[in-house]
Coordinates of C-alpha atoms in Angstrom, one line a residue:
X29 CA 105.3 55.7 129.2
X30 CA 102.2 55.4 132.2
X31 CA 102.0 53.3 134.6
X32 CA 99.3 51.3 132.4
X33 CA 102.1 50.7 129.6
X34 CA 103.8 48.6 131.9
X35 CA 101.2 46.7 133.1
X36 CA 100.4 46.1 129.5
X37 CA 103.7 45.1 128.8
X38 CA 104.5 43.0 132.1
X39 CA 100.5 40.9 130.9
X40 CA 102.5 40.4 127.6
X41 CA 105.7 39.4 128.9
X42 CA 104.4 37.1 131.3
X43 CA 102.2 35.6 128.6
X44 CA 105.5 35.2 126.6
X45 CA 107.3 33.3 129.3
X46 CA 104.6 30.7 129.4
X47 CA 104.9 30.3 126.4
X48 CA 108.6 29.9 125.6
X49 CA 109.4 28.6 129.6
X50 CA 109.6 24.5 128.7
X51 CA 107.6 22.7 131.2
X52 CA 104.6 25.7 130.4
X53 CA 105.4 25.3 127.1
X54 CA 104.6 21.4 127.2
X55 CA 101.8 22.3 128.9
X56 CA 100.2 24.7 126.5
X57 CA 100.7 22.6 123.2
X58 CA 99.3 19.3 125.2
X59 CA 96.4 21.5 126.2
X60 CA 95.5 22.8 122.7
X61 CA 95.9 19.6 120.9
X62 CA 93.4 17.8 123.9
X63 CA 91.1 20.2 124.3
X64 CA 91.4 22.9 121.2
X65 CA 88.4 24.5 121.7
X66 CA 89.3 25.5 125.8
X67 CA 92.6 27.1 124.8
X68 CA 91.3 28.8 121.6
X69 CA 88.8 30.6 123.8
X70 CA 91.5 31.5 126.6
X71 CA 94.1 32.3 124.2
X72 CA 92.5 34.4 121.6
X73 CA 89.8 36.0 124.6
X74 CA 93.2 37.6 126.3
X75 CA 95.1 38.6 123.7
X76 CA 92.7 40.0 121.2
X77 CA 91.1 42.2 124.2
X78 CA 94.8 43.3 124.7
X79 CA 95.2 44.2 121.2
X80 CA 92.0 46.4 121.7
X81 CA 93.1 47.9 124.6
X82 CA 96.2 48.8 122.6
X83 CA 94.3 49.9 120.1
X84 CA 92.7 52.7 122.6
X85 CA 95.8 53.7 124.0
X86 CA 97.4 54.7 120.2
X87 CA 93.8 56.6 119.5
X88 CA 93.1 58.1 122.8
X89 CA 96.7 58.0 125.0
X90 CA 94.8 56.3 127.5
X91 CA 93.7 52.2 128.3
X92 CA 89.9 53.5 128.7
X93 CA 87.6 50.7 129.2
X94 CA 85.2 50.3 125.7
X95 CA 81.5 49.7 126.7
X96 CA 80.7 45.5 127.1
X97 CA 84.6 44.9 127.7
X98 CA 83.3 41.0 129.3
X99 CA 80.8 40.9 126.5
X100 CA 84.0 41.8 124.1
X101 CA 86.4 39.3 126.0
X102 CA 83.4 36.6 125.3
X103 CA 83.3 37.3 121.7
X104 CA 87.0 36.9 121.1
X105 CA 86.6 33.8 122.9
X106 CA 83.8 32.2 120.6
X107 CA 86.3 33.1 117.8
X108 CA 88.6 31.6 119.1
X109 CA 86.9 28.2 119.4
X110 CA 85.7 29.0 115.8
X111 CA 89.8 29.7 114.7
X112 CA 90.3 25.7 116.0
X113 CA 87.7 24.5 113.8
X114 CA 88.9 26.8 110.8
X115 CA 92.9 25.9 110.8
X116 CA 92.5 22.7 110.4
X117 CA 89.7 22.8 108.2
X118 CA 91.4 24.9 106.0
X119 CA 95.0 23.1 106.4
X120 CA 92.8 19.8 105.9
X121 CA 91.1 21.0 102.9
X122 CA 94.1 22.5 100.8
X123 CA 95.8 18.9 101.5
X124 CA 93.1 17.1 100.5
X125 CA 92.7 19.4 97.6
X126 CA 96.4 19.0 96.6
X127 CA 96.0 15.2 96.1
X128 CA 93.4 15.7 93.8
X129 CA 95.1 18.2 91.7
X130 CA 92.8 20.8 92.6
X131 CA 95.7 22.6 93.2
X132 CA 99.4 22.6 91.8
X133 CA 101.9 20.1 93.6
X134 CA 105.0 21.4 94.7
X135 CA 107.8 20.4 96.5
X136 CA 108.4 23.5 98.4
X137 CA 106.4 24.2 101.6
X138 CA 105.7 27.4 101.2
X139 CA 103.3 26.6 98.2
X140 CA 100.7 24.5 100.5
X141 CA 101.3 26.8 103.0
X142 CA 100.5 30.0 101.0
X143 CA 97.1 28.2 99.5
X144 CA 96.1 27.8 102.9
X145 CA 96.8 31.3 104.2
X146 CA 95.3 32.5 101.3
X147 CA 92.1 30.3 101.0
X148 CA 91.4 31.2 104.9
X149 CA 91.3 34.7 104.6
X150 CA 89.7 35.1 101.5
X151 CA 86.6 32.8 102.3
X152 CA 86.0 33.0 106.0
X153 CA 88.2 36.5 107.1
X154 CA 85.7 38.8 105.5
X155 CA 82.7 37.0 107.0
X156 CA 84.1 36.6 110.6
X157 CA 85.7 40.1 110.6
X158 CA 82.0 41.8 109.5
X159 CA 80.5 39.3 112.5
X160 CA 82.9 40.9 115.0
X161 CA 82.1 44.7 113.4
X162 CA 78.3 44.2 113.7
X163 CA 78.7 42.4 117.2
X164 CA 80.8 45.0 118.8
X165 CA 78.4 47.8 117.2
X166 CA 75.9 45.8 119.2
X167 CA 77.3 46.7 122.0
X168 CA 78.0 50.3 121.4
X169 CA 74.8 51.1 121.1
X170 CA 73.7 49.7 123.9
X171 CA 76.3 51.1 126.2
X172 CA 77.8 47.5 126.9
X173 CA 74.3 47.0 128.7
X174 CA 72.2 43.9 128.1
X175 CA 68.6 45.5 128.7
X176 CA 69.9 47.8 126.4
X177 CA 71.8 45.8 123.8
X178 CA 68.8 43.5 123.6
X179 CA 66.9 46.6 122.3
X180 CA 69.4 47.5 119.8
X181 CA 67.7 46.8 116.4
X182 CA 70.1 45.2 113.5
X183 CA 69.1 48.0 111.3
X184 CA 70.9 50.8 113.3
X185 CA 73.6 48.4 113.8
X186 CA 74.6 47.9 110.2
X187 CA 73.4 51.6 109.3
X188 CA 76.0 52.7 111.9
X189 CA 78.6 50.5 111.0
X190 CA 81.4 52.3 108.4
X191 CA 81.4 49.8 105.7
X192 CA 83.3 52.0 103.5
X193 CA 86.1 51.7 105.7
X194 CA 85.6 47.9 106.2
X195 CA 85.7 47.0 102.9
X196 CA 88.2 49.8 101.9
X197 CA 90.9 48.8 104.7
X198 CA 89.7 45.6 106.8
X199 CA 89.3 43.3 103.7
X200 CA 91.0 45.5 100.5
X201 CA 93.5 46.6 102.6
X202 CA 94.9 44.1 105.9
X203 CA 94.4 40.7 104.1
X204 CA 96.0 40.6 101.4
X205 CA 98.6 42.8 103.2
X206 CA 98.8 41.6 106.4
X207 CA 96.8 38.4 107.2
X208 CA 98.1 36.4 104.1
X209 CA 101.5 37.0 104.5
X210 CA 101.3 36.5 108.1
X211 CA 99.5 33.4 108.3
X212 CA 101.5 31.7 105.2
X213 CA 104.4 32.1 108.2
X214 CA 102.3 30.2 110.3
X215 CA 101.3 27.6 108.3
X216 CA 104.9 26.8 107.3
X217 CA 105.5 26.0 111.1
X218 CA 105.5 22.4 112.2
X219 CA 102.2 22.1 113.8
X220 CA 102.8 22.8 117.4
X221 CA 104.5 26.2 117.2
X222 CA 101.4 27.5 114.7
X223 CA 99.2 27.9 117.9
X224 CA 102.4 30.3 119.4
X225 CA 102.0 32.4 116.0
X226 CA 98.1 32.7 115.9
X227 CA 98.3 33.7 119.7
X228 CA 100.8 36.4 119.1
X229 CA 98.5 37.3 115.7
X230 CA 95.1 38.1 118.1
X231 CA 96.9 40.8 119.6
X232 CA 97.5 42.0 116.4
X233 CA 94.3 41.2 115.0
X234 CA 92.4 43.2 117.9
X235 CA 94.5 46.2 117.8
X236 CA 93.7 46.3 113.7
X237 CA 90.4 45.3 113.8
X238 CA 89.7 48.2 116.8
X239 CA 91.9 50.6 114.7
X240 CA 89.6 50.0 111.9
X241 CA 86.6 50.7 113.9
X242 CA 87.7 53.6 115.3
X243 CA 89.8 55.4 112.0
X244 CA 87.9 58.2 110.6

């Protein structure tokens, strides 16, 4: 391990004992459920970016700083804010739809669960996840740059982009794999622990998402 792993590790840890240390712990699920949007951007900014810094490390052995890495951390963040709106939307919608009998009744909780999971990633993953590719090409090609990302021209983004392996892995591959089963978990947690999972999730979500970029 270098010295880097361990600073890694000790940003995680430390992340972990605010998050499981009660009086921070108060203080992070009152936060979220006042102001959602705030703590969607902090949470998801930091952790995704560390799952892409991970990401590096297992490609290149190293924590090398990717081109843009603010305009990167800002990006996760906007996500972020968009993952609070989507949650509940989603968790919201599949109720709603439930009560209807749009959707089979059940007395187990995995079942509403499972619909939501599965509903989210289906519908909105793909779209967000291509966003976040073309965005990130963005700033590739412009060296992380703004004069030069501002001259970056759509059309040699999405030519540049590997959409094989987007639709091959990203969306064939990690949601029905990876992001449904893991976000059924979440939403069988009571409500205040799911923002714990989904944290813990952008780590992985960067790291996959980067890997995905980057695999050959």
């Amino acid at each position: 391990m270098k010295k880097k792993d361990f600073l890694w590790i000790t940003a995680l840890l430390l992340v972990i004992f605010i998050l499981i240390y009660k009086p921070t712990h108060i203080a992070f699920v009152t936060l979220t459920k006042s102001h959602p949007y705030i703590m969607g951007f902090i949470k998801v900014s930091i952790l995704a970016t560390m799952g892409e810094l991970l990401a590096i490390r297992l490609q290149t052995g190293d924590y090398k700083k990717p081109y843009g890495l603010i305009y990167r951390f800002i990006i996760w963040g906007f996500l972020g804010m968009v993952f609070a709106l989507v949650f509940d939307l989603f968790s919201s919608g599949v109720s709603a739809c439930i009560e209807k009998s749009l959707l089979p009744k059940s007395s187990l909780r995995f079942w509403p669960a499972f619909y939501t999971s599965a509903l989210m990633n289906l519908i909105f993953a793909p779209t967000f996840m291509a966003f976040h590719r073309i965005t990130d090409t963005f700033i590739d090609l412009g060296e992380g740059k703004v004069n030069k990302i501002l001259r970056v021209k759509l059309s040699d983004v999405t030519s540049k982009i590997d959409w094989n392996t987007f639709i091959s892995f990203v969306v064939l591959k990690t949601i029905p794999f990876f992001w449904i089963p893991a976000h059924t978990i979440t939403f069988l947690l009571p409500s205040e622990y799911r923002v714990l999972m989904a944290s813990f999730l952008s780590i992985a979500l960067g790291a996959i998402l980067s890997l995905a970029k980057r695999k050959k």
